[in-house]
Tab-separated table of C-alpha atoms in Angstrom:
chain	number	residue	atom	x	y	z
A	1	UNK	CA	5.602	50.157	9.419
A	2	UNK	CA	7.402	46.906	8.934
A	3	UNK	CA	8.823	45.326	12.076
A	4	UNK	CA	12.335	43.866	12.333
A	5	UNK	CA	10.776	40.361	12.428
A	6	UNK	CA	9.111	40.990	9.059
A	7	UNK	CA	12.450	41.988	7.512
A	8	UNK	CA	15.136	40.008	9.277
A	9	UNK	CA	18.663	41.129	8.839
A	10	UNK	CA	21.015	38.635	7.124
A	11	UNK	CA	23.438	36.889	9.359
A	12	UNK	CA	27.077	37.850	9.111
A	13	UNK	CA	29.117	35.664	6.800
A	14	UNK	CA	31.174	34.280	9.654
A	15	UNK	CA	28.062	33.268	11.622
A	16	UNK	CA	26.655	31.605	8.438
A	17	UNK	CA	29.900	29.676	8.030
A	18	UNK	CA	29.911	28.504	11.685
A	19	UNK	CA	26.270	27.272	11.381
A	20	UNK	CA	26.792	25.547	8.013
A	21	UNK	CA	25.880	21.904	8.172
A	22	UNK	CA	28.537	19.265	7.350
A	23	UNK	CA	27.715	15.540	7.061
A	24	UNK	CA	29.834	12.690	8.347
A	25	UNK	CA	29.297	8.949	7.835
A	26	UNK	CA	28.677	6.871	10.921
A	27	UNK	CA	31.820	4.861	10.269
A	28	UNK	CA	33.933	7.954	9.960
A	29	UNK	CA	32.414	9.456	13.137
A	30	UNK	CA	33.204	6.183	14.950
A	31	UNK	CA	36.828	6.148	13.659
A	32	UNK	CA	37.400	9.764	14.483
A	33	UNK	CA	35.989	9.402	18.055
A	34	UNK	CA	38.050	6.247	18.676
A	35	UNK	CA	41.178	8.077	17.572
A	36	UNK	CA	40.595	10.986	19.950
A	37	UNK	CA	39.784	8.631	22.799
A	38	UNK	CA	42.864	6.468	22.271
A	39	UNK	CA	44.978	9.568	21.958
A	40	UNK	CA	43.820	10.587	25.421
A	41	UNK	CA	44.774	7.276	27.053
A	42	UNK	CA	41.675	5.121	26.541
A	43	UNK	CA	42.447	1.471	25.756
A	44	UNK	CA	41.123	0.311	22.295
A	45	UNK	CA	38.140	-1.491	23.838
A	46	UNK	CA	37.060	1.457	26.017
A	47	UNK	CA	37.561	3.794	23.007
A	48	UNK	CA	35.379	1.588	20.805
A	49	UNK	CA	32.652	1.366	23.507
A	50	UNK	CA	32.496	5.151	24.182
A	51	UNK	CA	32.621	6.059	20.504
A	52	UNK	CA	29.790	3.565	19.766
A	53	UNK	CA	27.658	5.251	22.438
A	54	UNK	CA	28.257	8.736	21.144
A	55	UNK	CA	27.669	7.855	17.500
A	56	UNK	CA	24.543	5.965	18.357
A	57	UNK	CA	23.107	9.133	19.892
A	58	UNK	CA	23.976	11.173	16.740
A	59	UNK	CA	22.368	8.553	14.534
A	60	UNK	CA	19.150	8.640	16.548
A	61	UNK	CA	19.111	12.379	16.390
A	62	UNK	CA	19.988	12.852	20.088
A	63	UNK	CA	22.734	15.276	19.086
A	64	UNK	CA	23.032	16.585	22.630
A	65	UNK	CA	24.681	13.246	23.729
A	66	UNK	CA	26.685	12.542	20.558
A	67	UNK	CA	30.225	13.007	19.391
A	68	UNK	CA	30.154	16.687	20.389
A	69	UNK	CA	30.406	15.445	23.986
A	70	UNK	CA	34.078	14.436	23.330
A	71	UNK	CA	35.607	17.886	24.155
A	72	UNK	CA	33.994	17.930	27.637
A	73	UNK	CA	34.989	14.272	28.264
A	74	UNK	CA	38.588	14.996	27.189
A	75	UNK	CA	38.734	18.116	29.339
A	76	UNK	CA	37.952	15.927	32.356
A	77	UNK	CA	40.580	13.364	31.341
A	78	UNK	CA	43.237	16.093	30.907
A	79	UNK	CA	42.257	17.463	34.325
A	80	UNK	CA	42.756	14.087	35.853
A	81	UNK	CA	39.167	13.717	37.196
A	82	UNK	CA	38.227	10.934	34.788
A	83	UNK	CA	40.409	7.846	34.376
A	84	UNK	CA	40.181	6.715	30.684
A	85	UNK	CA	42.031	3.455	31.325
A	86	UNK	CA	40.362	2.175	34.438
A	87	UNK	CA	38.397	-1.020	34.145
A	88	UNK	CA	35.125	-1.447	36.058
A	89	UNK	CA	34.915	-4.235	38.650
A	90	UNK	CA	31.947	-6.443	39.308
A	91	UNK	CA	30.824	-7.754	42.738
A	92	UNK	CA	28.159	-10.383	42.855
A	93	UNK	CA	25.774	-9.642	45.731
A	94	UNK	CA	23.078	-12.330	45.165
A	95	UNK	CA	22.504	-14.648	42.219
A	96	UNK	CA	20.318	-12.011	40.598
A	97	UNK	CA	21.955	-8.795	41.887
A	98	UNK	CA	25.444	-7.308	41.392
A	99	UNK	CA	27.306	-4.002	41.732
A	100	UNK	CA	29.709	-2.479	39.338
A	101	UNK	CA	32.313	-0.065	40.574
A	102	UNK	CA	33.021	2.183	37.572
A	103	UNK	CA	36.330	3.227	39.197
A	104	UNK	CA	35.842	6.689	37.673
A	105	UNK	CA	36.130	5.563	34.058
A	106	UNK	CA	33.834	6.546	31.220
A	107	UNK	CA	30.107	6.091	32.126
A	108	UNK	CA	29.479	4.223	28.892
A	109	UNK	CA	32.083	1.676	29.788
A	110	UNK	CA	30.647	1.164	33.286
A	111	UNK	CA	27.106	1.114	31.896
A	112	UNK	CA	27.918	-1.441	29.251
A	113	UNK	CA	29.524	-3.666	31.856
A	114	UNK	CA	26.389	-3.337	33.980
A	115	UNK	CA	24.065	-4.246	31.139
A	116	UNK	CA	26.165	-7.286	30.307
A	117	UNK	CA	26.039	-8.461	33.895
A	118	UNK	CA	22.283	-7.848	34.149
A	119	UNK	CA	21.586	-9.743	30.951
A	120	UNK	CA	23.711	-12.680	32.033
A	121	UNK	CA	21.822	-12.974	35.308
A	122	UNK	CA	18.423	-12.561	33.569
A	123	UNK	CA	19.261	-15.411	31.190
A	124	UNK	CA	19.541	-17.745	34.241
A	125	UNK	CA	17.117	-16.226	36.753
A	126	UNK	CA	14.672	-14.264	34.594
A	127	UNK	CA	15.807	-10.934	36.110
A	128	UNK	CA	19.151	-9.269	36.802
A	129	UNK	CA	19.747	-6.072	38.701
A	130	UNK	CA	22.972	-4.054	38.732
A	131	UNK	CA	23.797	-0.934	40.726
A	132	UNK	CA	26.696	1.191	39.495
A	133	UNK	CA	28.774	3.521	41.572
A	134	UNK	CA	31.722	5.875	40.948
A	135	UNK	CA	30.767	6.429	37.363
A	136	UNK	CA	30.520	9.362	34.931
A	137	UNK	CA	28.064	10.707	32.307
A	138	UNK	CA	27.007	7.592	30.424
A	139	UNK	CA	25.658	9.189	27.248
A	140	UNK	CA	22.286	8.403	25.726
A	141	UNK	CA	20.281	6.017	28.006
A	142	UNK	CA	18.600	4.468	24.928
A	143	UNK	CA	21.978	3.050	23.867
A	144	UNK	CA	22.085	0.852	27.047
A	145	UNK	CA	18.390	-0.032	26.481
A	146	UNK	CA	19.327	-1.135	22.961
A	147	UNK	CA	22.167	-3.297	24.287
A	148	UNK	CA	19.593	-5.180	26.371
A	149	UNK	CA	17.235	-5.405	23.353
A	150	UNK	CA	20.068	-6.906	21.254
A	151	UNK	CA	20.023	-9.754	23.792
A	152	UNK	CA	16.270	-10.048	23.608
A	153	UNK	CA	15.664	-8.429	26.964
A	154	UNK	CA	13.381	-5.900	28.478
A	155	UNK	CA	15.166	-3.337	30.616
A	156	UNK	CA	15.027	-0.412	32.962
A	157	UNK	CA	17.887	2.112	32.896
A	158	UNK	CA	18.240	4.817	35.567
A	159	UNK	CA	20.966	7.335	36.329
A	160	UNK	CA	21.413	10.394	38.533
A	161	UNK	CA	23.183	13.606	37.413
A	162	UNK	CA	24.469	17.006	38.421
A	163	UNK	CA	22.133	19.639	39.821
A	164	UNK	CA	19.932	21.420	37.214
A	165	UNK	CA	16.363	21.356	38.615
A	166	UNK	CA	14.807	22.689	41.812
A	167	UNK	CA	12.579	20.559	43.996
A	168	UNK	CA	8.989	21.554	43.312
A	169	UNK	CA	8.253	24.697	45.197
A	170	UNK	CA	11.869	25.623	45.707
A	171	UNK	CA	14.390	27.825	43.711
A	172	UNK	CA	17.630	26.006	44.645
A	173	UNK	CA	19.346	24.021	41.872
A	174	UNK	CA	19.457	20.628	43.470
A	175	UNK	CA	18.160	17.728	41.366
A	176	UNK	CA	19.592	16.352	38.190
A	177	UNK	CA	17.936	16.230	34.813
A	178	UNK	CA	18.290	12.541	35.133
A	179	UNK	CA	16.696	10.429	32.316
A	180	UNK	CA	14.430	7.483	32.863
A	181	UNK	CA	14.670	4.879	30.142
A	182	UNK	CA	13.194	1.450	29.475
A	183	UNK	CA	12.662	-0.885	26.554
A	184	UNK	CA	10.983	-4.063	25.418
A	185	UNK	CA	11.199	-6.211	22.275
A	186	UNK	CA	8.421	-5.503	19.759
A	187	UNK	CA	6.650	-7.656	17.291
A	188	UNK	CA	9.862	-7.894	15.398
A	189	UNK	CA	13.440	-6.555	15.709
A	190	UNK	CA	12.528	-3.441	13.732
A	191	UNK	CA	9.867	-2.145	16.097
A	192	UNK	CA	10.989	-2.327	19.730
A	193	UNK	CA	9.550	-0.173	22.508
A	194	UNK	CA	12.183	2.402	23.672
A	195	UNK	CA	11.396	5.185	26.114
A	196	UNK	CA	14.206	7.577	26.987
A	197	UNK	CA	13.140	10.890	28.528
A	198	UNK	CA	14.311	13.533	30.999
A	199	UNK	CA	12.126	14.715	33.876
A	200	UNK	CA	12.568	18.313	32.684
A	201	UNK	CA	10.632	20.085	29.895
A	202	UNK	CA	13.812	19.683	27.818
A	203	UNK	CA	17.134	17.898	28.351
A	204	UNK	CA	19.839	20.161	29.637
A	205	UNK	CA	22.004	18.930	26.775
A	206	UNK	CA	19.770	20.823	24.376
A	207	UNK	CA	20.684	23.984	26.216
A	208	UNK	CA	24.397	23.289	25.914
A	209	UNK	CA	23.777	22.572	22.193
A	210	UNK	CA	21.934	25.838	21.685
A	211	UNK	CA	24.791	27.761	23.488
A	212	UNK	CA	27.334	25.966	21.312
A	213	UNK	CA	25.460	26.875	18.117
A	214	UNK	CA	24.553	30.388	19.132
A	215	UNK	CA	20.833	29.677	19.182
A	216	UNK	CA	17.993	30.742	21.381
A	217	UNK	CA	15.915	28.287	23.508
A	218	UNK	CA	12.116	28.309	24.046
A	219	UNK	CA	11.050	30.521	26.988
A	220	UNK	CA	9.418	27.687	28.878
A	221	UNK	CA	12.517	25.552	29.251
A	222	UNK	CA	14.383	27.297	32.042
A	223	UNK	CA	14.749	30.186	34.420
A	224	UNK	CA	17.742	32.482	34.792
A	225	UNK	CA	19.664	33.038	38.061
A	226	UNK	CA	17.032	35.581	39.136
A	227	UNK	CA	14.178	33.109	38.570
A	228	UNK	CA	12.849	34.677	35.362
A	229	UNK	CA	12.008	32.813	32.151
A	230	UNK	CA	14.767	33.124	29.576
A	231	UNK	CA	15.573	32.226	25.985
A	232	UNK	CA	19.299	32.773	26.495
A	233	UNK	CA	21.005	29.353	26.961
A	234	UNK	CA	23.908	30.865	28.893
A	235	UNK	CA	21.568	32.482	31.322
A	236	UNK	CA	19.558	29.234	31.565
A	237	UNK	CA	22.770	27.334	32.532
A	238	UNK	CA	23.309	29.846	35.319
A	239	UNK	CA	19.680	29.282	36.504
A	240	UNK	CA	17.501	26.211	36.627
A	241	UNK	CA	15.750	23.866	34.205
A	242	UNK	CA	11.974	23.539	34.630
A	243	UNK	CA	10.494	20.088	35.420
A	244	UNK	CA	7.859	18.595	33.167
A	245	UNK	CA	4.437	18.403	34.696
A	246	UNK	CA	5.411	20.522	37.666
A	247	UNK	CA	5.749	18.350	40.821
A	248	UNK	CA	5.616	15.154	38.747
A	249	UNK	CA	8.876	15.911	36.977
A	250	UNK	CA	10.504	16.940	40.195
A	251	UNK	CA	9.391	13.704	41.887
A	252	UNK	CA	10.775	11.662	39.010
A	253	UNK	CA	14.134	13.318	39.375
A	254	UNK	CA	14.212	12.505	43.061
A	255	UNK	CA	13.329	8.912	42.249
A	256	UNK	CA	16.317	8.706	39.916
A	257	UNK	CA	18.513	10.018	42.768
A	258	UNK	CA	17.118	7.306	45.171
A	259	UNK	CA	17.686	4.318	42.862
A	260	UNK	CA	20.923	5.629	41.258
A	261	UNK	CA	22.672	7.554	43.969
A	262	UNK	CA	21.369	6.729	47.436
A	263	UNK	CA	21.074	2.977	46.631
A	264	UNK	CA	24.478	2.590	45.034
A	265	UNK	CA	26.707	4.493	47.451
A	266	UNK	CA	27.520	7.154	44.864
A	267	UNK	CA	27.010	10.889	45.089
A	268	UNK	CA	23.369	12.132	45.492
A	269	UNK	CA	21.347	15.111	46.751
A	270	UNK	CA	23.053	17.596	44.400
A	271	UNK	CA	26.665	16.330	44.817
A	272	UNK	CA	27.184	14.738	41.377
A	273	UNK	CA	29.695	16.890	39.477
A	274	UNK	CA	28.647	18.566	36.207
A	275	UNK	CA	30.163	16.752	33.108
A	276	UNK	CA	31.368	20.121	31.927
A	277	UNK	CA	33.164	20.776	35.278
A	278	UNK	CA	36.740	19.441	35.166
A	279	UNK	CA	37.444	20.294	38.784
A	280	UNK	CA	36.363	16.940	40.487
A	281	UNK	CA	35.216	13.341	39.683
A	282	UNK	CA	31.511	13.090	38.867
A	283	UNK	CA	30.765	10.099	41.117
A	284	UNK	CA	27.482	9.379	39.242
A	285	UNK	CA	25.396	6.357	39.989
A	286	UNK	CA	23.191	4.170	37.719
A	287	UNK	CA	20.729	1.316	38.217
A	288	UNK	CA	20.035	-1.185	35.496
A	289	UNK	CA	17.583	-4.052	35.349
A	290	UNK	CA	17.254	-6.741	32.603
A	291	UNK	CA	14.165	-8.912	32.429
A	292	UNK	CA	13.308	-11.887	30.180
A	293	UNK	CA	10.193	-11.033	28.245
A	294	UNK	CA	9.064	-14.673	28.295
A	295	UNK	CA	9.167	-14.846	32.124
A	296	UNK	CA	5.397	-15.158	32.409
A	297	UNK	CA	4.220	-16.184	28.996
A	298	UNK	CA	5.718	-17.655	25.784
A	299	UNK	CA	7.878	-15.236	23.743
A	300	UNK	CA	5.672	-15.561	20.693
A	301	UNK	CA	2.634	-14.500	22.736
A	302	UNK	CA	4.597	-11.496	24.185
A	303	UNK	CA	5.576	-10.419	20.661
A	304	UNK	CA	2.022	-10.721	19.385
A	305	UNK	CA	0.701	-8.720	22.254
A	306	UNK	CA	3.278	-6.042	21.473
A	307	UNK	CA	2.207	-6.062	17.865
A	308	UNK	CA	-1.442	-5.490	19.008
A	309	UNK	CA	-0.364	-2.663	21.317
A	310	UNK	CA	1.674	-1.097	18.481
A	311	UNK	CA	-1.255	-1.263	16.116
A	312	UNK	CA	-3.697	0.157	18.667
A	313	UNK	CA	-1.373	3.108	19.412
A	314	UNK	CA	-0.164	3.863	15.825
A	315	UNK	CA	-2.864	2.686	13.465
A	316	UNK	CA	-6.055	2.716	15.425
A	317	UNK	CA	-5.575	6.017	17.377
A	318	UNK	CA	-7.285	8.879	15.634
A	319	UNK	CA	-4.738	11.727	15.153
A	320	UNK	CA	-5.669	15.004	16.894
A	321	UNK	CA	-6.161	18.161	14.842
A	322	UNK	CA	-2.980	19.139	13.065
A	323	UNK	CA	-1.265	15.800	13.694
A	324	UNK	CA	-0.361	13.799	10.661
A	325	UNK	CA	0.652	10.500	12.414
A	326	UNK	CA	0.848	8.889	15.868
A	327	UNK	CA	4.240	7.385	16.737
A	328	UNK	CA	5.201	4.581	19.128
A	329	UNK	CA	7.944	5.585	21.657
A	330	UNK	CA	11.308	5.337	19.982
A	331	UNK	CA	9.948	5.209	16.437
A	332	UNK	CA	10.921	8.704	15.342
A	333	UNK	CA	14.510	8.106	16.500
A	334	UNK	CA	14.626	4.794	14.591
A	335	UNK	CA	13.529	6.552	11.394
A	336	UNK	CA	16.140	9.234	12.001
A	337	UNK	CA	18.796	6.544	12.448
A	338	UNK	CA	17.860	4.910	9.096
A	339	UNK	CA	18.039	8.281	7.363
A	340	UNK	CA	21.338	9.277	8.919
A	341	UNK	CA	22.910	5.979	8.020
A	342	UNK	CA	22.113	6.713	4.407
A	343	UNK	CA	22.751	10.465	4.309
A	344	UNK	CA	25.337	10.984	7.136
A	345	UNK	CA	25.255	12.711	10.473
A	346	UNK	CA	24.837	16.512	10.299
A	347	UNK	CA	27.175	18.685	12.393
A	348	UNK	CA	27.572	22.417	12.108
A	349	UNK	CA	30.957	23.794	11.011
A	350	UNK	CA	31.674	25.245	14.486
A	351	UNK	CA	31.165	21.770	16.034
A	352	UNK	CA	33.475	20.163	13.442
A	353	UNK	CA	36.154	22.801	14.180
A	354	UNK	CA	35.939	22.073	18.004
A	355	UNK	CA	36.240	18.359	17.302
A	356	UNK	CA	39.201	18.845	15.036
A	357	UNK	CA	40.952	20.772	17.754
A	358	UNK	CA	40.716	17.652	19.933
A	359	UNK	CA	42.237	15.646	17.106
A	360	UNK	CA	45.089	18.035	16.731
A	361	UNK	CA	45.877	17.917	20.497
A	362	UNK	CA	46.724	14.289	20.160
A	363	UNK	CA	47.883	14.070	16.543
A	364	UNK	CA	45.098	11.878	15.325
A	365	UNK	CA	43.020	12.089	12.115
A	366	UNK	CA	40.552	15.022	11.903
A	367	UNK	CA	36.842	14.655	11.022
A	368	UNK	CA	36.331	13.359	7.474
A	369	UNK	CA	33.423	15.308	5.995
A	370	UNK	CA	31.169	13.871	3.252
A	371	UNK	CA	31.309	15.696	-0.090
A	372	UNK	CA	28.480	18.234	-0.405
A	373	UNK	CA	25.580	17.130	-2.533
A	374	UNK	CA	25.981	18.070	-6.126
A	375	UNK	CA	29.757	18.589	-5.821
A	376	UNK	CA	32.107	17.265	-8.427
A	377	UNK	CA	33.802	15.126	-5.844
A	378	UNK	CA	30.374	13.499	-5.075
A	379	UNK	CA	29.661	12.975	-8.684
A	380	UNK	CA	33.056	11.366	-9.299
A	381	UNK	CA	32.535	9.102	-6.294
A	382	UNK	CA	29.195	7.976	-7.701
A	383	UNK	CA	30.693	6.844	-11.081
């Protein structure tokens, strides 16, 4: 007898429509996001920075941290727990160390100010360290790493976040799924080293994405509120994420809390507010370090050594069974970005509908979707 899996039932038409992919150019995504942000009180410069951060995530395929974060950001603005117009302040502590007070504005704005200050100090002293307090969700960590790379700098980017993981051996949701990120220039500007990873098996944003899209999650990502493995994203969000590598992932999350929360004077130990919770300020903390790559040897030597490392990892490592190619950290995302700059950023129809609702709230332009491939409109545009 055939099982249901062998003869899957067709999805209802409404469900198919909601999951239909729609493509948007990076420029249109940027313009749309800026419009929504300005309509909610963000000054033009803040709107440009936040939109750039979100679109950069979508371009790299990190859809969990892209433009679809706007509704949650705007809910916090409307609730008065995030100040879209506040400007971060900088306090110089030593010649090579400073602190940014985010003053409860967008995390991307506070993070960008911190990277700028760290780079400026590193240009003079070889290294610059910035602690950030009173901030919010700052988007994709790799975006801040890339800002340092654009200035020719190596970097470390840490943040803490709201409770999602238990400490190893516990069942209480206490630690954040707080990403650790770092970067270094490569042999050329097209092949930098970029690491951006969560200490959990999967980023919590992927669970929110699955819930938004009506999808299941792998059974090894999370536990429900009763401590049982689940493939239901809603149940996972009521429970806990699972750390990668058992106690190792848990320890990395604690490290993020030490450097980002304890050290900065921001919330820590499970007290950072969830970015989807509009009831109180997040009070997230970050820690950013910029380092000159030629601090200990000439830049040309550094780049040549990076080229050798890349070749050893990518070209001289024998792929394991079933693996077509070995990639350098960040390389898959760089390829995705090149493809999406050509072909557009894919969103599902339900996501576009939610974004357009934000545009209608403030009377700004809705998402401009690219013509479907093969449509008459596309053919006319190509002539």
